[in-house]
C-alpha positions as MATLAB code, in Angstrom:
seq = 'RRSNACAQLDIFDARPGELFVVRNVANIVPPYAPDQRAHGVSAALEFGIAALKIRHIVVLGHAQCGGVKAYAEDAEPLSPGDFIGNWMKLMAPAADKVGPRDALSPADYLTRLEQANVVNSLDNLMTFPRLRKLIERSEVAVHGAYFGVSNGQLSVRDQTTGKFIQVAADDYTRLFAQPRF';
ca = [
      33.105    8.846  -65.784;
      32.360   10.846  -62.659;
      31.166   14.426  -62.786;
      33.158   17.284  -61.284;
      30.428   17.684  -58.662;
      31.141   14.136  -57.433;
      34.870   14.856  -57.408;
      34.285   17.994  -55.327;
      32.314   15.977  -52.792;
      35.107   13.402  -52.632;
      37.817   16.041  -52.257;
      36.148   17.792  -49.343;
      34.381   14.794  -47.775;
      31.072   16.654  -47.984;
      27.507   15.516  -48.369;
      24.903   17.119  -50.640;
      23.887   20.496  -49.280;
      27.115   21.056  -47.336;
      28.812   22.946  -50.157;
      27.669   26.067  -51.944;
      29.388   25.636  -55.299;
      29.787   28.296  -57.970;
      31.275   27.087  -61.232;
      32.258   29.219  -64.166;
      34.624   29.462  -67.106;
      38.274   29.263  -65.965;
      37.401   29.387  -62.233;
      37.535   33.186  -62.254;
      36.402   35.439  -59.414;
      36.025   38.918  -60.900;
      37.023   42.039  -58.971;
      34.374   43.959  -57.040;
      32.419   46.133  -59.477;
      29.076   47.369  -58.155;
      26.996   48.717  -61.023;
      23.626   48.113  -62.592;
      24.750   45.007  -64.490;
      24.221   41.375  -63.572;
      27.246   39.744  -61.952;
      26.593   36.059  -61.315;
      29.769   35.200  -59.414;
      29.616   38.381  -57.343;
      25.947   37.787  -56.514;
      26.690   34.197  -55.475;
      29.581   35.386  -53.316;
      27.414   38.019  -51.655;
      24.626   35.480  -51.062;
      27.075   32.963  -49.633;
      28.576   35.319  -47.099;
      25.433   37.346  -46.247;
      22.629   34.780  -46.322;
      24.356   31.421  -45.880;
      27.034   32.688  -43.483;
      29.739   30.585  -45.116;
      32.999   30.363  -43.181;
      35.311   29.103  -45.924;
      35.776   30.101  -49.534;
      37.847   27.749  -51.647;
      38.950   28.851  -55.090;
      39.550   25.490  -56.735;
      41.433   25.556  -60.004;
      42.166   22.407  -61.911;
      44.615   20.901  -64.342;
      43.698   20.812  -68.011;
      41.334   23.774  -67.639;
      39.850   24.514  -71.039;
      39.327   28.201  -70.270;
      42.921   28.720  -69.172;
      44.181   26.803  -72.200;
      42.070   28.943  -74.540;
      43.521   32.075  -72.936;
      47.098   30.763  -73.113;
      46.733   29.825  -76.764;
      45.253   33.246  -77.507;
      42.325   31.440  -79.081;
      39.351   33.264  -80.456;
      36.503   33.581  -77.983;
      34.713   30.291  -77.601;
      31.525   31.823  -78.983;
      30.713   34.870  -81.052;
      28.704   36.216  -78.106;
      29.278   39.346  -76.113;
      30.534   37.817  -72.879;
      33.410   35.336  -73.149;
      36.044   37.724  -74.507;
      35.584   40.206  -71.664;
      35.439   37.405  -69.106;
      38.733   35.924  -70.272;
      40.448   39.330  -70.045;
      40.085   38.967  -66.267;
      42.900   36.406  -66.467;
      45.453   38.980  -67.707;
      46.914   39.765  -64.238;
      47.592   36.049  -63.710;
      49.356   35.801  -67.075;
      51.426   38.891  -66.234;
      52.603   37.254  -62.996;
      53.566   34.030  -64.763;
      55.572   35.984  -67.326;
      56.647   34.905  -70.781;
      56.205   31.296  -71.728;
      59.469   31.167  -73.692;
      61.484   29.160  -71.163;
      58.654   26.833  -70.135;
      57.186   23.792  -71.804;
      53.546   24.267  -72.851;
      52.420   21.924  -70.043;
      54.456   23.763  -67.380;
      53.208   27.128  -68.605;
      49.580   25.979  -68.429;
      50.032   24.599  -64.912;
      51.601   27.852  -63.735;
      48.870   29.898  -65.403;
      46.130   27.702  -63.899;
      47.622   28.190  -60.434;
      48.277   31.915  -60.955;
      44.652   32.240  -61.986;
      43.619   30.810  -58.597;
      45.824   33.397  -56.878;
      44.356   36.161  -59.052;
      40.863   35.096  -57.956;
      41.985   35.109  -54.304;
      43.302   38.647  -54.815;
      39.982   39.647  -56.384;
      38.080   38.291  -53.378;
      39.885   40.875  -51.258;
      38.398   43.685  -53.376;
      34.938   42.954  -51.948;
      34.720   45.324  -48.926;
      32.304   43.248  -46.831;
      34.229   40.035  -47.439;
      37.557   41.720  -46.732;
      36.263   42.812  -43.314;
      35.070   39.299  -42.525;
      38.444   37.871  -43.512;
      40.326   40.453  -41.451;
      38.152   39.591  -38.421;
      38.830   35.850  -38.995;
      35.133   35.188  -39.561;
      35.754   33.848  -43.080;
      38.814   32.025  -44.378;
      39.859   31.878  -48.019;
      41.833   29.027  -49.509;
      43.442   28.427  -52.858;
      43.488   24.878  -54.138;
      44.454   23.094  -57.329;
      43.168   19.699  -58.384;
      45.099   17.398  -60.698;
      42.311   15.922  -62.789;
      44.328   13.042  -64.242;
      46.096   12.026  -61.018;
      43.459   12.944  -58.429;
      45.956   14.976  -56.385;
      44.938   18.083  -54.485;
      47.402   20.880  -53.833;
      46.649   23.686  -51.395;
      48.224   27.116  -51.569;
      50.382   27.813  -48.548;
      49.458   31.315  -47.389;
      52.982   31.985  -46.138;
      55.024   30.898  -49.150;
      52.387   31.264  -51.859;
      53.294   27.833  -53.246;
      50.858   25.046  -54.000;
      51.687   22.049  -51.822;
      50.346   18.593  -52.543;
      48.370   17.163  -49.649;
      47.323   13.641  -48.770;
      43.658   12.720  -49.104;
      43.382   12.300  -45.329;
      44.366   15.955  -44.873;
      41.636   17.466  -47.077;
      38.987   17.726  -44.388;
      41.433   18.893  -41.720;
      42.818   21.646  -43.969;
      39.415   23.185  -44.513;
      37.952   22.540  -41.069;
      39.123   25.760  -39.438;
      40.358   29.123  -40.699;
      44.127   29.116  -41.258;
      45.601   32.509  -40.470;
];
């Protein structure tokens, strides 16, 4: 069994050190919230754009995401700790956009919620003032992507239509090679 880190290298045809990867529960990027508290994802984002001068940010969601499934099933927090419940609440805007699950099969609902969660994270990226300026000046590009764990298929969010479109493996590198505005 290969690790997700190996899969990420395969997806983007990258070598060790070429990617700055931040992983977290449910692939969530929180909204900008400067305060005196520790914000791991926000700190990594700030470091990536300020110190590493990254040019591309890819929010990569994936099929069969345990965090998204726990949210969709309204499961108790995964631990009795103080953090997971508040973290998972950040997914509420994505669930609101997907709407009620009544008409959808459980699998279809989860897929839509996983993809809406990617879009929610992309929206949250735009709440970071410094990053927003870099994006508006075409110095940084943001991409939404969704990886089918069981079938190995990558879908990329079309910025015009907002839909996730499956791409061929040969297109992965080309899609992320230059900003797409």
